[in-house]
C-alpha cells in the first residue's frame, strides 16, 4: 500500500511540475491589414507548435500573441506573418503573398524602418 501511495504521489508531483514549468510569454506588435479576412489570414499564419493564443485586432491593427519560448521566438512568429503577405513591426511582407491577397486586404504599403 505504501508503494502505491508513493508511486501516485511522485507521478502527481511530476505532472504538476511539468505543467507549471512551461515558459509562456505574451507580446504585442503591429501588423498592417484592413478587415476580417485579414484577421483570418494573419491569425492562421501563426498556427504552429508553441503558439497558444493569438488575436489580431482589426481596429488597432495590433497582434497579441502568447507563446511557449522553448518552442518558438517572437522573431519567428513575425517572419511567419510576413510570409503570409502582411507587413509588421519587424518584417516587410512577402511581395508575392501580398499580391495574392484579396483586394480588400491590399492596404497601401509604405516603406518603413524596421526595428
XYZ file of C-alpha atoms in Angstrom:
115
model
C 0.000 0.000 0.000
C 2.859 2.364 0.834
C 4.422 1.642 -2.538
C 1.192 2.583 -4.327
C 0.884 5.808 -2.307
C 4.451 6.911 -3.076
C 4.109 5.990 -6.742
C 0.950 8.085 -7.115
C 2.485 10.938 -5.133
C 5.585 11.177 -7.346
C 3.591 10.812 -10.558
C 1.294 13.637 -9.476
C 4.263 15.776 -8.490
C 5.865 15.146 -11.876
C 2.735 16.199 -13.793
C 2.314 19.368 -11.729
C 5.929 20.440 -12.182
C 5.781 19.844 -15.944
C 2.617 21.884 -16.323
C 3.795 24.898 -14.323
C 7.302 24.907 -15.807
C 6.271 25.988 -19.327
C 7.760 29.430 -20.040
C 4.914 31.421 -21.619
C 5.388 34.902 -23.000
C 2.863 37.434 -24.269
C 3.881 40.008 -26.872
C 2.065 42.717 -28.812
C 3.193 44.008 -32.215
C 1.725 45.904 -35.155
C 0.581 44.075 -38.278
C -0.798 46.133 -41.153
C -4.148 44.996 -42.554
C -7.716 46.113 -43.196
C -10.515 43.694 -42.476
C -11.893 40.456 -41.054
C -10.393 38.488 -43.968
C -7.009 39.882 -42.953
C -7.676 38.732 -39.392
C -8.280 35.151 -40.555
C -5.136 35.083 -42.701
C -2.895 36.750 -40.113
C -4.035 34.530 -37.260
C -3.847 31.399 -39.450
C -0.261 32.208 -40.376
C 0.820 31.506 -36.801
C -0.985 28.180 -36.338
C 2.238 26.473 -35.329
C 3.535 24.466 -32.407
C 4.333 26.773 -29.485
C 1.744 29.467 -30.183
C -1.009 29.072 -27.599
C -3.115 32.207 -28.172
C -3.335 34.791 -30.924
C -5.573 37.748 -31.668
C -5.214 40.394 -34.364
C -7.414 43.428 -33.709
C -8.880 44.969 -36.881
C -9.292 48.465 -35.398
C -5.900 48.840 -33.724
C -4.002 46.514 -36.130
C -2.205 45.074 -33.101
C -1.410 41.376 -32.790
C -1.421 39.949 -29.272
C 0.252 36.584 -29.103
C 1.041 34.142 -26.330
C 3.688 31.509 -26.985
C 5.994 28.935 -25.444
C 9.508 30.396 -25.556
C 11.093 26.939 -25.661
C 9.348 26.171 -28.971
C 9.225 29.447 -30.910
C 10.525 33.018 -30.774
C 8.824 36.334 -31.412
C 11.136 36.821 -34.396
C 9.999 33.527 -35.945
C 6.347 34.485 -35.377
C 6.840 37.845 -37.096
C 8.550 36.093 -40.020
C 5.545 33.769 -40.413
C 3.198 36.752 -40.542
C 5.397 38.419 -43.170
C 5.457 35.230 -45.271
C 1.659 35.426 -45.431
C 1.970 38.869 -47.077
C 1.484 41.234 -44.153
C 3.948 43.900 -43.040
C 4.677 44.041 -39.319
C 6.977 45.846 -36.908
C 9.969 43.702 -37.801
C 9.491 42.427 -41.368
C 8.146 43.627 -44.680
C 5.534 41.209 -46.019
C 6.347 38.839 -48.864
C 5.506 40.642 -52.136
C 4.209 37.548 -53.914
C 1.934 36.597 -50.992
C 0.733 40.202 -50.717
C -0.179 40.210 -54.414
C -2.355 37.126 -53.907
C -4.352 38.669 -51.041
C -7.983 39.640 -51.773
C -8.443 43.247 -52.949
C -9.960 44.271 -49.611
C -6.810 43.091 -47.840
C -4.367 45.026 -50.005
C -3.570 48.092 -47.932
C -1.343 50.926 -49.097
C 2.178 49.734 -48.413
C 4.637 52.387 -47.342
C 8.332 51.988 -46.718
C 9.086 51.975 -43.029
C 12.073 51.498 -40.816
C 12.301 48.126 -39.199
C 13.326 47.782 -35.583
